[in-house]
PDB file of N, CA and C in Angstrom:
ATOM      1  N   VAL A   1      -3.283 -92.803  33.805  1.00  0.00           N
ATOM      2  CA  VAL A   1      -3.428 -92.986  35.224  1.00  0.00           C
ATOM      3  C   VAL A   1      -4.721 -93.747  35.514  1.00  0.00           C
ATOM      4  N   ASN A   2      -5.799 -93.313  34.874  1.00  0.00           N
ATOM      5  CA  ASN A   2      -7.073 -94.000  35.096  1.00  0.00           C
ATOM      6  C   ASN A   2      -7.022 -95.448  34.625  1.00  0.00           C
ATOM      7  N   PHE A   3      -6.366 -95.682  33.492  1.00  0.00           N
ATOM      8  CA  PHE A   3      -6.278 -97.040  32.967  1.00  0.00           C
ATOM      9  C   PHE A   3      -5.491 -97.940  33.916  1.00  0.00           C
ATOM     10  N   ILE A   4      -4.395 -97.419  34.432  1.00  0.00           N
ATOM     11  CA  ILE A   4      -3.571 -98.217  35.350  1.00  0.00           C
ATOM     12  C   ILE A   4      -4.357 -98.549  36.610  1.00  0.00           C
ATOM     13  N   LEU A   5      -5.033 -97.553  37.164  1.00  0.00           N
ATOM     14  CA  LEU A   5      -5.821 -97.790  38.372  1.00  0.00           C
ATOM     15  C   LEU A   5      -6.944 -98.790  38.097  1.00  0.00           C
ATOM     16  N   PHE A   6      -7.628 -98.640  36.960  1.00  0.00           N
ATOM     17  CA  PHE A   6      -8.690 -99.575  36.594  1.00  0.00           C
ATOM     18  C   PHE A   6      -8.126-100.990  36.421  1.00  0.00           C
ATOM     19  N   ALA A   7      -6.968-101.116  35.777  1.00  0.00           N
ATOM     20  CA  ALA A   7      -6.373-102.432  35.561  1.00  0.00           C
ATOM     21  C   ALA A   7      -5.987-103.096  36.880  1.00  0.00           C
ATOM     22  N   ILE A   8      -5.454-102.322  37.805  1.00  0.00           N
ATOM     23  CA  ILE A   8      -5.063-102.876  39.105  1.00  0.00           C
ATOM     24  C   ILE A   8      -6.292-103.356  39.866  1.00  0.00           C
ATOM     25  N   ILE A   9      -7.305-102.505  39.943  1.00  0.00           N
ATOM     26  CA  ILE A   9      -8.503-102.859  40.716  1.00  0.00           C
ATOM     27  C   ILE A   9      -9.292-103.981  40.048  1.00  0.00           C
ATOM     28  N   SER A  10      -9.499-103.884  38.733  1.00  0.00           N
ATOM     29  CA  SER A  10     -10.281-104.928  38.053  1.00  0.00           C
ATOM     30  C   SER A  10      -9.543-106.266  38.060  1.00  0.00           C
ATOM     31  N   GLY A  11      -8.222-106.255  37.962  1.00  0.00           N
ATOM     32  CA  GLY A  11      -7.456-107.492  38.040  1.00  0.00           C
ATOM     33  C   GLY A  11      -7.579-108.139  39.412  1.00  0.00           C
ATOM     34  N   GLY A  12      -7.539-107.312  40.444  1.00  0.00           N
ATOM     35  CA  GLY A  12      -7.702-107.838  41.801  1.00  0.00           C
ATOM     36  C   GLY A  12      -9.076-108.417  42.040  1.00  0.00           C
ATOM     37  N   ILE A  13     -10.096-107.787  41.451  1.00  0.00           N
ATOM     38  CA  ILE A  13     -11.467-108.301  41.592  1.00  0.00           C
ATOM     39  C   ILE A  13     -11.643-109.572  40.761  1.00  0.00           C
ATOM     40  N   TYR A  14     -11.201-109.545  39.517  1.00  0.00           N
ATOM     41  CA  TYR A  14     -11.405-110.686  38.622  1.00  0.00           C
ATOM     42  C   TYR A  14     -10.700-111.946  39.143  1.00  0.00           C
ATOM     43  N   PHE A  15      -9.477-111.794  39.591  1.00  0.00           N
ATOM     44  CA  PHE A  15      -8.714-112.947  40.076  1.00  0.00           C
ATOM     45  C   PHE A  15      -8.931-113.207  41.571  1.00  0.00           C
ATOM     46  N   LYS A  16      -9.830-112.454  42.180  1.00  0.00           N
ATOM     47  CA  LYS A  16     -10.228-112.623  43.583  1.00  0.00           C
ATOM     48  C   LYS A  16      -9.028-112.538  44.532  1.00  0.00           C
ATOM     49  N   GLU A  17      -8.121-111.638  44.230  1.00  0.00           N
ATOM     50  CA  GLU A  17      -6.938-111.470  45.064  1.00  0.00           C
ATOM     51  C   GLU A  17      -7.255-110.706  46.343  1.00  0.00           C
ATOM     52  N   PHE A  18      -8.244-109.830  46.287  1.00  0.00           N
ATOM     53  CA  PHE A  18      -8.560-109.020  47.458  1.00  0.00           C
ATOM     54  C   PHE A  18      -9.250-109.828  48.556  1.00  0.00           C
ATOM     55  N   GLU A  19      -9.821-110.963  48.214  1.00  0.00           N
ATOM     56  CA  GLU A  19     -10.552-111.762  49.204  1.00  0.00           C
ATOM     57  C   GLU A  19      -9.630-112.343  50.273  1.00  0.00           C
ATOM     58  N   THR A  20      -8.396-112.597  49.909  1.00  0.00           N
ATOM     59  CA  THR A  20      -7.479-113.253  50.855  1.00  0.00           C
ATOM     60  C   THR A  20      -6.450-112.296  51.436  1.00  0.00           C
ATOM     61  N   PHE A  21      -6.606-111.001  51.202  1.00  0.00           N
ATOM     62  CA  PHE A  21      -5.649-110.025  51.719  1.00  0.00           C
ATOM     63  C   PHE A  21      -5.705-109.965  53.239  1.00  0.00           C
ATOM     64  N   THR A  22      -4.535-109.978  53.836  1.00  0.00           N
ATOM     65  CA  THR A  22      -4.450-109.668  55.263  1.00  0.00           C
ATOM     66  C   THR A  22      -4.291-108.152  55.379  1.00  0.00           C
ATOM     67  N   LEU A  23      -4.385-107.635  56.571  1.00  0.00           N
ATOM     68  CA  LEU A  23      -4.226-106.194  56.773  1.00  0.00           C
ATOM     69  C   LEU A  23      -2.839-105.745  56.322  1.00  0.00           C
ATOM     70  N   PHE A  24      -1.828-106.518  56.625  1.00  0.00           N
ATOM     71  CA  PHE A  24      -0.461-106.189  56.224  1.00  0.00           C
ATOM     72  C   PHE A  24      -0.331-106.150  54.697  1.00  0.00           C
ATOM     73  N   GLN A  25      -0.911-107.126  54.010  1.00  0.00           N
ATOM     74  CA  GLN A  25      -0.861-107.157  52.547  1.00  0.00           C
ATOM     75  C   GLN A  25      -1.624-105.985  51.944  1.00  0.00           C
ATOM     76  N   ALA A  26      -2.747-105.620  52.540  1.00  0.00           N
ATOM     77  CA  ALA A  26      -3.531-104.497  52.026  1.00  0.00           C
ATOM     78  C   ALA A  26      -2.756-103.192  52.155  1.00  0.00           C
ATOM     79  N   ILE A  27      -2.080-103.022  53.282  1.00  0.00           N
ATOM     80  CA  ILE A  27      -1.285-101.806  53.476  1.00  0.00           C
ATOM     81  C   ILE A  27      -0.143-101.748  52.469  1.00  0.00           C
ATOM     82  N   LEU A  28       0.548-102.856  52.280  1.00  0.00           N
ATOM     83  CA  LEU A  28       1.640-102.880  51.300  1.00  0.00           C
ATOM     84  C   LEU A  28       1.116-102.697  49.869  1.00  0.00           C
ATOM     85  N   PHE A  29      -0.068-103.224  49.592  1.00  0.00           N
ATOM     86  CA  PHE A  29      -0.668-103.050  48.267  1.00  0.00           C
ATOM     87  C   PHE A  29      -0.926-101.567  47.997  1.00  0.00           C
ATOM     88  N   VAL A  30      -1.509-100.877  48.954  1.00  0.00           N
ATOM     89  CA  VAL A  30      -1.790 -99.445  48.785  1.00  0.00           C
ATOM     90  C   VAL A  30      -0.495 -98.661  48.633  1.00  0.00           C
ATOM     91  N   ILE A  31       0.519 -99.008  49.427  1.00  0.00           N
ATOM     92  CA  ILE A  31       1.817 -98.336  49.302  1.00  0.00           C
ATOM     93  C   ILE A  31       2.412 -98.590  47.913  1.00  0.00           C
ATOM     94  N   GLY A  32       2.269 -99.799  47.389  1.00  0.00           N
ATOM     95  CA  GLY A  32       2.769-100.113  46.050  1.00  0.00           C
ATOM     96  C   GLY A  32       2.054 -99.336  44.960  1.00  0.00           C
ATOM     97  N   VAL A  33       0.722 -99.220  45.076  1.00  0.00           N
ATOM     98  CA  VAL A  33      -0.042 -98.469  44.074  1.00  0.00           C
ATOM     99  C   VAL A  33       0.338 -96.993  44.129  1.00  0.00           C
ATOM    100  N   VAL A  34       0.473 -96.452  45.345  1.00  0.00           N
ATOM    101  CA  VAL A  34       0.894 -95.053  45.474  1.00  0.00           C
ATOM    102  C   VAL A  34       2.297 -94.882  44.887  1.00  0.00           C
ATOM    103  N   GLY A  35       3.178 -95.848  45.109  1.00  0.00           N
ATOM    104  CA  GLY A  35       4.523 -95.780  44.541  1.00  0.00           C
ATOM    105  C   GLY A  35       4.513 -95.757  43.023  1.00  0.00           C
ATOM    106  N   VAL A  36       3.615 -96.529  42.426  1.00  0.00           N
ATOM    107  CA  VAL A  36       3.499 -96.526  40.959  1.00  0.00           C
ATOM    108  C   VAL A  36       3.093 -95.146  40.462  1.00  0.00           C
ATOM    109  N   PHE A  37       2.125 -94.527  41.138  1.00  0.00           N
ATOM    110  CA  PHE A  37       1.655 -93.223  40.678  1.00  0.00           C
ATOM    111  C   PHE A  37       2.668 -92.112  40.959  1.00  0.00           C
ATOM    112  N   VAL A  38       3.428 -92.233  42.021  1.00  0.00           N
ATOM    113  CA  VAL A  38       4.492 -91.254  42.279  1.00  0.00           C
ATOM    114  C   VAL A  38       5.568 -91.383  41.189  1.00  0.00           C
ATOM    115  N   GLY A  39       5.927 -92.608  40.842  1.00  0.00           N
ATOM    116  CA  GLY A  39       6.896 -92.814  39.762  1.00  0.00           C
ATOM    117  C   GLY A  39       6.390 -92.296  38.433  1.00  0.00           C
ATOM    118  N   LEU A  40       5.112 -92.500  38.172  1.00  0.00           N
ATOM    119  CA  LEU A  40       4.511 -91.996  36.934  1.00  0.00           C
ATOM    120  C   LEU A  40       4.528 -90.477  36.909  1.00  0.00           C
ATOM    121  N   TYR A  41       4.290 -89.853  38.050  1.00  0.00           N
ATOM    122  CA  TYR A  41       4.331 -88.391  38.138  1.00  0.00           C
ATOM    123  C   TYR A  41       5.720 -87.865  37.762  1.00  0.00           C
ATOM    124  N   TYR A  42       6.765 -88.544  38.237  1.00  0.00           N
ATOM    125  CA  TYR A  42       8.119 -88.095  37.941  1.00  0.00           C
ATOM    126  C   TYR A  42       8.553 -88.407  36.508  1.00  0.00           C
ATOM    127  N   LEU A  43       7.880 -89.315  35.861  1.00  0.00           N
ATOM    128  CA  LEU A  43       8.211 -89.633  34.465  1.00  0.00           C
ATOM    129  C   LEU A  43       7.621 -88.635  33.477  1.00  0.00           C
ATOM    130  N   VAL A  44       6.539 -87.973  33.857  1.00  0.00           N
ATOM    131  CA  VAL A  44       5.871 -87.035  32.949  1.00  0.00           C
ATOM    132  C   VAL A  44       6.703 -85.763  32.864  1.00  0.00           C
ATOM    133  N   PRO A  45       7.033 -85.327  31.636  1.00  0.00           N
ATOM    134  CA  PRO A  45       7.846 -84.111  31.514  1.00  0.00           C
ATOM    135  C   PRO A  45       7.048 -82.873  31.928  1.00  0.00           C
ATOM    136  N   GLU A  46       7.772 -81.870  32.390  1.00  0.00           N
ATOM    137  CA  GLU A  46       7.128 -80.624  32.777  1.00  0.00           C
ATOM    138  C   GLU A  46       6.656 -79.886  31.536  1.00  0.00           C
ATOM    139  N   ASP A  47       5.540 -79.201  31.652  1.00  0.00           N
ATOM    140  CA  ASP A  47       4.992 -78.424  30.545  1.00  0.00           C
ATOM    141  C   ASP A  47       5.369 -76.966  30.763  1.00  0.00           C
ATOM    142  N   ASP A  48       6.430 -76.535  30.103  1.00  0.00           N
ATOM    143  CA  ASP A  48       6.913 -75.175  30.256  1.00  0.00           C
ATOM    144  C   ASP A  48       6.673 -74.431  28.951  1.00  0.00           C
ATOM    145  N   GLU A  49       5.719 -73.497  28.968  1.00  0.00           N
ATOM    146  CA  GLU A  49       5.369 -72.770  27.745  1.00  0.00           C
ATOM    147  C   GLU A  49       6.473 -71.829  27.309  1.00  0.00           C
ATOM    148  N   ASN A  50       7.307 -71.374  28.228  1.00  0.00           N
ATOM    149  CA  ASN A  50       8.357 -70.419  27.901  1.00  0.00           C
ATOM    150  C   ASN A  50       9.694 -71.094  27.643  1.00  0.00           C
ATOM    151  N   GLU A  51       9.670 -72.391  27.446  1.00  0.00           N
ATOM    152  CA  GLU A  51      10.912 -73.125  27.237  1.00  0.00           C
ATOM    153  C   GLU A  51      11.552 -72.732  25.909  1.00  0.00           C
ATOM    154  N   ASP A  52      12.848 -72.474  25.940  1.00  0.00           N
ATOM    155  CA  ASP A  52      13.591 -72.115  24.740  1.00  0.00           C
ATOM    156  C   ASP A  52      13.877 -73.382  23.947  1.00  0.00           C
ATOM    157  N   ILE A  53      13.453 -73.407  22.685  1.00  0.00           N
ATOM    158  CA  ILE A  53      13.669 -74.607  21.873  1.00  0.00           C
ATOM    159  C   ILE A  53      14.985 -74.551  21.119  1.00  0.00           C
ATOM    160  N   GLY A  54      15.761 -73.503  21.351  1.00  0.00           N
ATOM    161  CA  GLY A  54      17.087 -73.436  20.762  1.00  0.00           C
ATOM    162  C   GLY A  54      17.111 -72.963  19.325  1.00  0.00           C
ATOM    163  N   MET A  55      16.051 -72.307  18.852  1.00  0.00           N
ATOM    164  CA  MET A  55      16.035 -71.793  17.487  1.00  0.00           C
ATOM    165  C   MET A  55      15.845 -70.288  17.523  1.00  0.00           C
ATOM    166  N   ASP A  56      16.475 -69.630  16.598  1.00  0.00           N
ATOM    167  CA  ASP A  56      16.363 -68.186  16.468  1.00  0.00           C
ATOM    168  C   ASP A  56      14.937 -67.820  16.050  1.00  0.00           C
ATOM    169  N   PRO A  57      14.295 -66.842  16.705  1.00  0.00           N
ATOM    170  CA  PRO A  57      12.926 -66.449  16.316  1.00  0.00           C
ATOM    171  C   PRO A  57      12.827 -66.024  14.857  1.00  0.00           C
ATOM    172  N   LYS A  58      13.877 -65.377  14.320  1.00  0.00           N
ATOM    173  CA  LYS A  58      13.873 -64.976  12.904  1.00  0.00           C
ATOM    174  C   LYS A  58      13.807 -66.206  12.011  1.00  0.00           C
ATOM    175  N   MET A  59      14.549 -67.266  12.389  1.00  0.00           N
ATOM    176  CA  MET A  59      14.533 -68.490  11.601  1.00  0.00           C
ATOM    177  C   MET A  59      13.137 -69.122  11.620  1.00  0.00           C
ATOM    178  N   LEU A  60      12.486 -69.109  12.784  1.00  0.00           N
ATOM    179  CA  LEU A  60      11.133 -69.661  12.873  1.00  0.00           C
ATOM    180  C   LEU A  60      10.164 -68.886  11.992  1.00  0.00           C
ATOM    181  N   GLN A  61      10.305 -67.555  11.953  1.00  0.00           N
ATOM    182  CA  GLN A  61       9.435 -66.747  11.097  1.00  0.00           C
ATOM    183  C   GLN A  61       9.685 -67.069   9.627  1.00  0.00           C
ATOM    184  N   ASP A  62      10.952 -67.224   9.261  1.00  0.00           N
ATOM    185  CA  ASP A  62      11.281 -67.558   7.878  1.00  0.00           C
ATOM    186  C   ASP A  62      10.708 -68.919   7.493  1.00  0.00           C
ATOM    187  N   MET A  63      10.791 -69.881   8.416  1.00  0.00           N
ATOM    188  CA  MET A  63      10.253 -71.208   8.130  1.00  0.00           C
ATOM    189  C   MET A  63       8.737 -71.152   7.969  1.00  0.00           C
ATOM    190  N   ALA A  64       8.086 -70.304   8.729  1.00  0.00           N
ATOM    191  CA  ALA A  64       6.630 -70.177   8.625  1.00  0.00           C
ATOM    192  C   ALA A  64       6.226 -69.538   7.310  1.00  0.00           C
ATOM    193  N   ARG A  65       7.091 -68.694   6.735  1.00  0.00           N
ATOM    194  CA  ARG A  65       6.763 -68.009   5.493  1.00  0.00           C
ATOM    195  C   ARG A  65       7.071 -68.834   4.249  1.00  0.00           C
ATOM    196  N   VAL A  66       7.706 -69.973   4.382  1.00  0.00           N
ATOM    197  CA  VAL A  66       8.098 -70.752   3.206  1.00  0.00           C
ATOM    198  C   VAL A  66       6.890 -71.103   2.364  1.00  0.00           C
ATOM    199  N   GLY A  67       5.784 -71.453   3.001  1.00  0.00           N
ATOM    200  CA  GLY A  67       4.582 -71.808   2.261  1.00  0.00           C
ATOM    201  C   GLY A  67       3.917 -70.637   1.583  1.00  0.00           C
ATOM    202  N   GLU A  68       4.366 -69.411   1.878  1.00  0.00           N
ATOM    203  CA  GLU A  68       3.777 -68.218   1.282  1.00  0.00           C
ATOM    204  C   GLU A  68       4.553 -67.770   0.048  1.00  0.00           C
ATOM    205  N   GLY A  69       5.353 -68.629  -0.530  1.00  0.00           N
ATOM    206  CA  GLY A  69       6.073 -68.296  -1.750  1.00  0.00           C
ATOM    207  C   GLY A  69       7.478 -67.768  -1.494  1.00  0.00           C
ATOM    208  N   ASN A  70       7.944 -67.801  -0.282  1.00  0.00           N
ATOM    209  CA  ASN A  70       9.271 -67.297   0.040  1.00  0.00           C
ATOM    210  C   ASN A  70      10.253 -68.466   0.068  1.00  0.00           C
ATOM    211  N   GLU A  71      10.695 -68.905  -1.114  1.00  0.00           N
ATOM    212  CA  GLU A  71      11.612 -70.043  -1.194  1.00  0.00           C
ATOM    213  C   GLU A  71      13.072 -69.610  -1.150  1.00  0.00           C
ATOM    214  N   ALA A  72      13.326 -68.318  -0.925  1.00  0.00           N
ATOM    215  CA  ALA A  72      14.691 -67.814  -0.975  1.00  0.00           C
ATOM    216  C   ALA A  72      15.573 -68.420   0.107  1.00  0.00           C
ATOM    217  N   HIS A  73      14.996 -68.839   1.209  1.00  0.00           N
ATOM    218  CA  HIS A  73      15.796 -69.368   2.301  1.00  0.00           C
ATOM    219  C   HIS A  73      16.120 -70.839   2.117  1.00  0.00           C
ATOM    220  N   GLY A  74      15.469 -71.509   1.200  1.00  0.00           N
ATOM    221  CA  GLY A  74      15.812 -72.874   0.867  1.00  0.00           C
ATOM    222  C   GLY A  74      15.405 -73.924   1.880  1.00  0.00           C
ATOM    223  N   PHE A  75      14.434 -73.648   2.730  1.00  0.00           N
ATOM    224  CA  PHE A  75      14.013 -74.648   3.705  1.00  0.00           C
ATOM    225  C   PHE A  75      13.235 -75.778   3.043  1.00  0.00           C
ATOM    226  N   VAL A  76      12.423 -75.452   2.045  1.00  0.00           N
ATOM    227  CA  VAL A  76      11.609 -76.462   1.377  1.00  0.00           C
ATOM    228  C   VAL A  76      11.888 -76.378  -0.121  1.00  0.00           C
ATOM    229  N   PRO A  77      12.384 -77.441  -0.712  1.00  0.00           N
ATOM    230  CA  PRO A  77      12.644 -77.379  -2.152  1.00  0.00           C
ATOM    231  C   PRO A  77      11.347 -77.359  -2.938  1.00  0.00           C
ATOM    232  N   LYS A  78      11.403 -76.737  -4.113  1.00  0.00           N
ATOM    233  CA  LYS A  78      10.222 -76.724  -4.977  1.00  0.00           C
ATOM    234  C   LYS A  78       9.943 -78.137  -5.468  1.00  0.00           C
ATOM    235  N   PHE A  79       8.680 -78.453  -5.620  1.00  0.00           N
ATOM    236  CA  PHE A  79       8.270 -79.760  -6.106  1.00  0.00           C
ATOM    237  C   PHE A  79       8.378 -79.780  -7.620  1.00  0.00           C
ATOM    238  N   ASP A  80       9.127 -80.728  -8.136  1.00  0.00           N
ATOM    239  CA  ASP A  80       9.291 -80.881  -9.579  1.00  0.00           C
ATOM    240  C   ASP A  80       8.817 -82.278  -9.962  1.00  0.00           C
ATOM    241  N   PRO A  81       7.606 -82.404 -10.540  1.00  0.00           N
ATOM    242  CA  PRO A  81       7.080 -83.739 -10.852  1.00  0.00           C
ATOM    243  C   PRO A  81       7.943 -84.519 -11.836  1.00  0.00           C
ATOM    244  N   SER A  82       8.700 -83.841 -12.690  1.00  0.00           N
ATOM    245  CA  SER A  82       9.528 -84.564 -13.663  1.00  0.00           C
ATOM    246  C   SER A  82      10.700 -85.269 -12.976  1.00  0.00           C
ATOM    247  N   ARG A  83      11.075 -84.834 -11.774  1.00  0.00           N
ATOM    248  CA  ARG A  83      12.182 -85.454 -11.056  1.00  0.00           C
ATOM    249  C   ARG A  83      11.710 -86.456 -10.018  1.00  0.00           C
ATOM    250  N   THR A  84      10.398 -86.633  -9.897  1.00  0.00           N
ATOM    251  CA  THR A  84       9.854 -87.546  -8.908  1.00  0.00           C
ATOM    252  C   THR A  84       9.667 -88.915  -9.547  1.00  0.00           C
ATOM    253  N   PRO A  85      10.230 -89.968  -8.974  1.00  0.00           N
ATOM    254  CA  PRO A  85      10.057 -91.289  -9.572  1.00  0.00           C
ATOM    255  C   PRO A  85       8.593 -91.727  -9.511  1.00  0.00           C
ATOM    256  N   ARG A  86       8.185 -92.394 -10.577  1.00  0.00           N
ATOM    257  CA  ARG A  86       6.808 -92.867 -10.671  1.00  0.00           C
ATOM    258  C   ARG A  86       6.726 -94.258 -10.070  1.00  0.00           C
ATOM    259  N   SER A  87       5.639 -94.512  -9.336  1.00  0.00           N
ATOM    260  CA  SER A  87       5.433 -95.840  -8.774  1.00  0.00           C
ATOM    261  C   SER A  87       5.058 -96.807  -9.888  1.00  0.00           C
ATOM    262  N   PRO A  88       5.544 -98.045  -9.840  1.00  0.00           N
ATOM    263  CA  PRO A  88       5.204 -99.006 -10.884  1.00  0.00           C
ATOM    264  C   PRO A  88       3.718 -99.356 -10.833  1.00  0.00           C
ATOM    265  N   THR A  89       3.159 -99.636 -12.000  1.00  0.00           N
ATOM    266  CA  THR A  89       1.758-100.048 -12.104  1.00  0.00           C
ATOM    267  C   THR A  89       1.693-101.416 -12.752  1.00  0.00           C
ATOM    268  N   PHE A  90       0.492-101.971 -12.865  1.00  0.00           N
ATOM    269  CA  PHE A  90       0.327-103.261 -13.516  1.00  0.00           C
ATOM    270  C   PHE A  90       0.687-103.203 -14.998  1.00  0.00           C
ATOM    271  N   ASP A  91       0.575-102.025 -15.603  1.00  0.00           N
ATOM    272  CA  ASP A  91       0.944-101.881 -17.013  1.00  0.00           C
ATOM    273  C   ASP A  91       2.443-102.078 -17.233  1.00  0.00           C
ATOM    274  N   ASP A  92       3.242-101.884 -16.181  1.00  0.00           N
ATOM    275  CA  ASP A  92       4.685-102.038 -16.290  1.00  0.00           C
ATOM    276  C   ASP A  92       5.119-103.499 -16.248  1.00  0.00           C
ATOM    277  N   LEU A  93       4.255-104.377 -15.809  1.00  0.00           N
ATOM    278  CA  LEU A  93       4.587-105.791 -15.704  1.00  0.00           C
ATOM    279  C   LEU A  93       4.546-106.459 -17.084  1.00  0.00           C
ATOM    280  N   GLU A  94       5.447-107.393 -17.262  1.00  0.00           N
ATOM    281  CA  GLU A  94       5.446-108.161 -18.502  1.00  0.00           C
ATOM    282  C   GLU A  94       4.906-109.544 -18.220  1.00  0.00           C
ATOM    283  N   ALA A  95       4.152-110.054 -19.155  1.00  0.00           N
ATOM    284  CA  ALA A  95       3.614-111.413 -19.022  1.00  0.00           C
ATOM    285  C   ALA A  95       4.755-112.400 -19.244  1.00  0.00           C
ATOM    286  N   PRO A  96       4.717-113.572 -18.591  1.00  0.00           N
ATOM    287  CA  PRO A  96       5.765-114.564 -18.780  1.00  0.00           C
ATOM    288  C   PRO A  96       5.866-114.970 -20.249  1.00  0.00           C
ATOM    289  N   GLY A  97       7.088-115.020 -20.745  1.00  0.00           N
ATOM    290  CA  GLY A  97       7.316-115.448 -22.122  1.00  0.00           C
ATOM    291  C   GLY A  97       7.351-114.305 -23.102  1.00  0.00           C
ATOM    292  N   GLU A  98       7.168-113.076 -22.669  1.00  0.00           N
ATOM    293  CA  GLU A  98       7.202-111.941 -23.626  1.00  0.00           C
ATOM    294  C   GLU A  98       8.610-111.476 -23.848  1.00  0.00           C
TER     295      GLU A  98
END
């Protein structure tokens, strides 16, 4: 909000648009700026702390415990370095003609 307001005002000052405003243009300009901020207000989602995210609380608790050694639920697979592909290095490159 602050950035938009700063951009509108600084642009008007820099390009000297406010110097030639008539009263009618100034009124419409203010109405336009207010309209932008009203639209921005309606675009921002509501912050509802009690909003249901559609997940079972038991499932959330189980997911939180996965890092504590509880892999029985299968949310996070165990890391097996032997099954992880290795990134190529310069040692893997062959010189031309070899």
